[in-house]
Short mmCIF file of C-alpha atoms and ligand atoms in Angstrom, two decimals:
data_model
loop_
_atom_site.label_atom_id
_atom_site.label_comp_id
_atom_site.label_asym_id
_atom_site.label_seq_id
_atom_site.Cartn_x
_atom_site.Cartn_y
_atom_site.Cartn_z
CA MET D 1 18.98 -25.79 -64.69
CA LYS D 2 20.76 -26.03 -61.37
CA LYS D 3 18.86 -28.90 -58.95
CA GLU D 4 17.43 -28.06 -55.86
CA LEU D 5 18.54 -31.23 -53.21
CA PRO D 6 15.88 -32.06 -50.60
CA GLY D 7 15.40 -30.82 -47.17
CA THR D 8 17.97 -27.40 -48.47
CA VAL D 9 16.81 -24.64 -46.92
CA LEU D 10 16.63 -21.52 -49.49
CA TRP D 11 17.40 -17.81 -48.75
CA LYS D 12 13.24 -17.89 -49.79
CA ASP D 13 12.50 -20.06 -46.84
CA TYR D 14 14.28 -17.69 -44.66
CA LEU D 15 12.53 -14.71 -45.75
CA HIS D 16 9.00 -16.64 -45.43
CA ILE D 17 9.95 -17.33 -41.43
CA THR D 18 11.43 -13.81 -40.75
CA LEU D 19 8.23 -12.50 -42.30
CA LEU D 20 5.65 -15.11 -40.63
CA PHE D 21 7.34 -13.94 -37.43
CA VAL D 22 7.61 -9.89 -37.92
CA LEU D 23 4.09 -10.52 -38.65
CA CYS D 24 2.87 -12.94 -35.65
CA SER D 25 4.92 -10.08 -33.45
CA VAL D 26 3.43 -7.20 -34.76
CA LEU D 27 -0.15 -9.04 -34.14
CA LEU D 28 0.76 -9.95 -30.54
CA LEU D 29 2.23 -6.39 -29.48
CA THR D 30 -1.00 -4.51 -30.93
CA ARG D 31 -3.13 -7.05 -29.08
CA LYS D 32 -1.02 -6.16 -25.89
CA GLN D 33 -1.47 -2.33 -26.58
CA ALA D 34 -4.70 -2.65 -26.82
CA GLU D 35 -5.31 -4.50 -23.42
CA GLU D 36 -2.78 -2.33 -21.57
CA ARG D 37 -5.17 0.87 -22.57
CA PHE D 38 -8.32 -1.05 -21.67
CA MET D 39 -7.52 -1.91 -18.59
CA GLU D 40 -5.32 2.08 -18.27
CA THR D 41 -9.03 3.29 -19.16
CA PHE D 42 -10.74 0.39 -16.74
CA LEU D 43 -8.68 1.43 -13.85
CA GLU D 44 -9.71 5.73 -14.64
CA LYS D 45 -13.08 4.86 -14.50
CA GLU D 46 -13.32 2.88 -11.45
CA ARG D 47 -10.89 5.37 -10.01
CA GLU D 48 -13.49 8.36 -10.41
CA GLU D 49 -16.08 6.37 -9.65
CA LYS D 50 -14.79 5.53 -5.71
CA THR D 51 -12.92 6.87 -2.55
CA VAL D 52 -9.03 6.74 -3.16
CA ILE D 53 -6.73 5.50 -0.32
CA VAL D 54 -2.80 5.24 -0.02
CA ILE D 55 -2.00 2.60 2.17
CA ASP D 56 1.56 2.60 2.67
CA ALA D 57 3.72 -0.25 4.27
CA GLY D 58 7.15 1.49 6.58
CA HIS D 59 10.38 0.90 5.62
CA GLY D 60 11.15 -2.03 3.39
CA GLY D 61 14.38 -3.42 1.16
CA GLU D 62 17.59 -2.61 3.42
CA ASP D 63 15.88 -0.47 6.00
CA PRO D 64 13.90 -3.26 8.47
CA GLY D 65 12.70 -0.65 10.69
CA LYS D 66 12.12 -1.68 14.62
CA VAL D 67 13.27 -5.51 15.25
CA GLY D 68 11.55 -6.91 17.68
CA THR D 69 12.88 -9.73 20.50
CA ALA D 70 12.25 -12.55 18.71
CA ASN D 71 13.56 -10.91 15.75
CA THR D 72 10.50 -9.90 13.97
CA LEU D 73 11.70 -7.42 11.37
CA GLU D 74 9.22 -4.17 11.74
CA LYS D 75 9.10 -3.99 6.79
CA GLU D 76 7.84 -7.24 6.76
CA ILE D 77 4.66 -7.09 9.19
CA ASN D 78 3.86 -3.37 8.06
CA LEU D 79 3.30 -4.92 4.58
CA SER D 80 1.38 -7.98 5.52
CA ILE D 81 -1.12 -5.91 7.01
CA ALA D 82 -0.56 -2.95 4.52
CA GLN D 83 -1.62 -5.94 1.76
CA LYS D 84 -4.40 -7.61 3.95
CA ALA D 85 -5.89 -3.45 4.75
CA ALA D 86 -5.69 -3.02 1.25
CA GLN D 87 -7.47 -6.34 0.19
CA LEU D 88 -10.38 -5.39 2.76
CA LEU D 89 -10.69 -2.09 1.49
CA SER D 90 -10.96 -3.25 -1.97
CA GLU D 91 -13.92 -5.70 -1.20
CA ASN D 92 -16.01 -2.58 0.38
CA GLY D 93 -15.68 -0.59 -2.59
CA PHE D 94 -12.94 1.37 -2.09
CA PHE D 95 -9.60 1.77 -4.46
CA VAL D 96 -6.75 1.71 -2.98
CA VAL D 97 -3.18 2.39 -3.93
CA MET D 98 -0.30 0.71 -1.89
CA THR D 99 3.42 3.00 -1.84
CA ARG D 100 5.25 -0.39 -2.41
CA THR D 101 3.87 -4.09 -2.54
CA GLU D 102 7.23 -6.37 -2.20
CA ASP D 103 10.13 -5.83 0.19
CA LYS D 104 11.39 -3.32 -1.70
CA GLY D 105 13.02 0.08 -0.79
CA LEU D 106 11.57 3.54 -2.64
CA TYR D 107 15.43 4.06 -4.18
CA SER D 108 17.65 3.94 -6.43
CA ALA D 109 20.66 1.76 -6.39
CA SER D 110 22.52 5.02 -6.44
CA SER D 111 21.01 6.63 -3.97
CA GLN D 112 23.53 8.86 -1.86
CA ASN D 113 20.87 9.01 0.43
CA LYS D 114 18.68 5.79 1.12
CA LYS D 115 15.95 7.11 3.43
CA ARG D 116 15.58 10.94 2.34
CA ASP D 117 14.39 9.54 -1.00
CA ASP D 118 12.32 6.59 0.01
CA LEU D 119 10.78 9.17 1.87
CA ALA D 120 10.42 11.69 -0.84
CA GLU D 121 9.13 8.82 -3.17
CA ARG D 122 6.32 7.64 -0.94
CA VAL D 123 5.53 11.82 -0.76
CA ARG D 124 5.25 11.75 -4.52
CA ILE D 125 2.61 9.09 -4.72
CA ILE D 126 0.53 10.42 -2.41
CA THR D 127 0.54 13.56 -4.04
CA GLU D 128 0.37 12.36 -7.31
CA THR D 129 -2.57 9.79 -6.30
CA ALA D 130 -4.55 12.75 -4.56
CA PRO D 131 -6.24 10.22 -2.08
CA ALA D 132 -8.93 11.16 0.10
CA LEU D 133 -6.06 9.85 2.64
CA THR D 134 -3.55 8.09 3.70
CA VAL D 135 -2.53 5.76 6.12
CA SER D 136 1.23 4.66 6.67
CA ILE D 137 1.82 1.36 8.60
CA HIS D 138 4.69 0.93 11.33
CA GLN D 139 5.50 -0.88 14.38
CA ASN D 140 6.69 0.47 17.60
CA SER D 141 9.26 -0.47 19.94
CA TYR D 142 10.65 1.02 23.56
CA PRO D 143 13.08 -0.21 26.01
CA THR D 144 11.08 -1.74 28.51
CA ALA D 145 8.90 -4.31 27.74
CA ALA D 146 5.56 -3.96 28.75
CA CYS D 147 4.44 -1.19 26.40
CA LYS D 148 1.40 -2.21 24.41
CA GLY D 149 -1.80 -1.24 22.22
CA ALA D 150 -1.63 0.57 19.06
CA GLN D 151 -1.31 4.01 18.87
CA MET D 152 -2.43 7.06 15.84
CA PHE D 153 -0.44 9.88 14.70
CA TYR D 154 -1.47 12.62 12.80
CA TYR D 155 -0.10 16.03 12.49
CA LYS D 156 -0.14 18.70 14.56
CA GLY D 157 -2.71 20.88 13.41
CA SER D 158 -4.59 18.91 10.76
CA VAL D 159 -8.07 19.17 11.61
CA GLU D 160 -8.89 16.31 9.14
CA GLY D 161 -5.62 14.18 10.49
CA GLU D 162 -6.73 14.50 13.92
CA ARG D 163 -10.51 13.59 13.28
CA LEU D 164 -9.23 10.30 10.98
CA ALA D 165 -6.34 9.52 14.39
CA ARG D 166 -9.03 9.62 16.54
CA THR D 167 -11.68 7.57 15.13
CA LEU D 168 -8.86 4.93 14.22
CA GLN D 169 -7.52 4.71 17.61
CA SER D 170 -11.31 4.30 18.63
CA VAL D 171 -11.73 1.42 16.47
CA PHE D 172 -8.87 -0.01 17.81
CA PRO D 173 -9.53 -1.62 21.30
CA GLU D 174 -13.71 -2.47 19.41
CA ILE D 175 -12.43 -4.94 17.27
CA LEU D 176 -8.87 -5.75 18.83
CA LYS D 177 -10.69 -6.00 22.18
CA ASP D 178 -6.98 -5.32 24.11
CA ASN D 179 -8.01 -2.32 26.58
CA ASN D 180 -5.91 -0.20 25.05
CA ARG D 181 -6.13 3.21 26.68
CA ARG D 182 -4.07 4.84 24.32
CA GLU D 183 -4.68 8.61 22.86
CA ALA D 184 -3.93 9.66 19.22
CA LYS D 185 -1.42 11.89 19.31
CA ALA D 186 -0.05 14.51 17.07
CA ASN D 187 3.60 15.81 15.88
CA SER D 188 4.74 18.08 14.25
CA GLU D 189 8.34 16.01 13.35
CA TYR D 190 7.95 13.30 11.16
CA TYR D 191 8.52 13.77 6.76
CA LEU D 192 5.37 11.69 5.90
CA LEU D 193 2.78 14.05 8.21
CA ARG D 194 4.50 17.17 7.32
CA LYS D 195 4.52 16.60 3.39
CA ALA D 196 1.36 14.39 2.99
CA PRO D 197 -1.19 16.93 1.08
CA CYS D 198 -3.80 15.27 2.17
CA PRO D 199 -5.24 13.68 5.88
CA ILE D 200 -2.98 11.02 6.85
CA VAL D 201 -1.80 8.85 10.11
CA ILE D 202 0.91 7.02 10.86
CA ILE D 203 -0.15 3.60 12.80
CA GLU D 204 1.78 2.20 14.51
CA CYS D 205 0.35 -1.46 15.29
CA GLY D 206 1.75 -2.42 18.19
CA PHE D 207 4.75 -2.88 20.09
CA LEU D 208 7.83 -5.28 18.89
CA SER D 209 9.31 -4.57 21.65
CA THR D 210 7.44 -6.57 24.05
CA PRO D 211 7.96 -10.23 23.18
CA GLU D 212 3.30 -11.48 23.96
CA GLU D 213 2.38 -8.12 21.29
CA GLU D 214 5.31 -9.31 19.13
CA ALA D 215 3.93 -13.15 18.75
CA LEU D 216 0.45 -11.72 18.69
CA LEU D 217 1.45 -9.54 15.67
CA VAL D 218 3.25 -12.58 13.61
CA THR D 219 0.18 -14.34 13.36
CA GLU D 220 -1.66 -14.28 10.08
CA GLU D 221 -5.20 -14.31 12.31
CA TYR D 222 -3.88 -10.87 14.40
CA GLN D 223 -2.86 -9.13 11.15
CA GLN D 224 -6.33 -9.35 10.02
CA LYS D 225 -8.07 -8.50 13.03
CA VAL D 226 -5.59 -4.97 13.03
CA ALA D 227 -6.66 -5.02 8.97
CA GLN D 228 -10.22 -4.92 9.84
CA ALA D 229 -9.61 -1.98 12.47
CA ILE D 230 -8.12 -0.01 9.97
CA CYS D 231 -10.12 -0.26 7.49
CA THR D 232 -13.40 0.30 9.29
CA GLY D 233 -12.18 3.20 10.92
CA ILE D 234 -10.84 4.69 7.44
CA ALA D 235 -14.41 3.81 6.13
CA ARG D 236 -16.31 5.51 9.71
CA TYR D 237 -14.34 7.96 9.13
CA LEU D 238 -15.56 8.52 5.48
CA GLU D 239 -18.93 8.32 6.24
CA GLN D 240 -18.85 11.25 9.02
CA SER D 241 -17.39 13.24 6.95
CA PRO D 242 -18.65 16.57 5.40
CA GLU D 243 -18.57 15.83 1.79
CA GLY D 244 -20.11 12.60 2.42
CA ARG D 245 -17.34 11.00 0.22
CA ILE D 246 -17.82 7.56 1.63
CA GLU D 247 -21.58 7.52 -0.98
CA ASN D 248 -20.48 4.72 -2.75
CA ASN D 249 -18.49 2.52 -0.41
CA GLY D 250 -20.31 0.01 1.74
CA ASP D 251 -20.93 -0.89 5.26
CA LYS D 252 -19.35 1.17 7.55
CA ASN D 253 -17.79 -1.92 9.59
CA CYS D 254 -15.56 -3.90 7.07
CA THR D 255 -16.18 -7.15 6.64
CA ASN D 256 -13.71 -10.01 6.10
ZN1 LIG A 1 8.32 2.30 11.48
#
């Protein structure tokens, strides 16, 4: 009989190790799938019970949006305010879907028309989500440095879009206390306003072309106030909705 040397690894040992590895992988995979299924069911249930809001942070990736006098990039301010608004809305009982959560455009690397594909993807997300409403967050710019204050844009002819825009427009100066007298404005050209199948408002939070407003817009504190105005405006709009869609949500003044 052939004598086995101590410390020699046999093919049988390899087989045992391989089998053990396969078994562990199967167990881990099954557990992962179970966890994923649980999360899917949990989110579906939560979504059914809550009012769904889409928060769209404008631009991203290769598209910086407007560039401020101190080189502030609109895409970064948009995302930061969008995340703060989403957090506040979630804390106040809404189910929030964001079109982007990182500095990324919504197009493929091989896209021939990134801007068009990016906007089409945003519309696809909004359409699939079918929310109660959507707000798209942007920053403004103007050739002269005297323009200040947030302004809302809604799709011309959309009754609910206009009501949402007017509600948000009235809440902003209430919370930011900046004497902003701008009025919500109708627009029939913006792609997102034309294509989104739900009340939608583009929120131009402020002017990056005005140094003092740009200096405010980069601070966490001011961004938080803007987020609070967005959340409060949305809650107030829904509270006044004929269908009373806010019944599952909290106070009309969103808290920090
Ligand atoms: Zn923009």
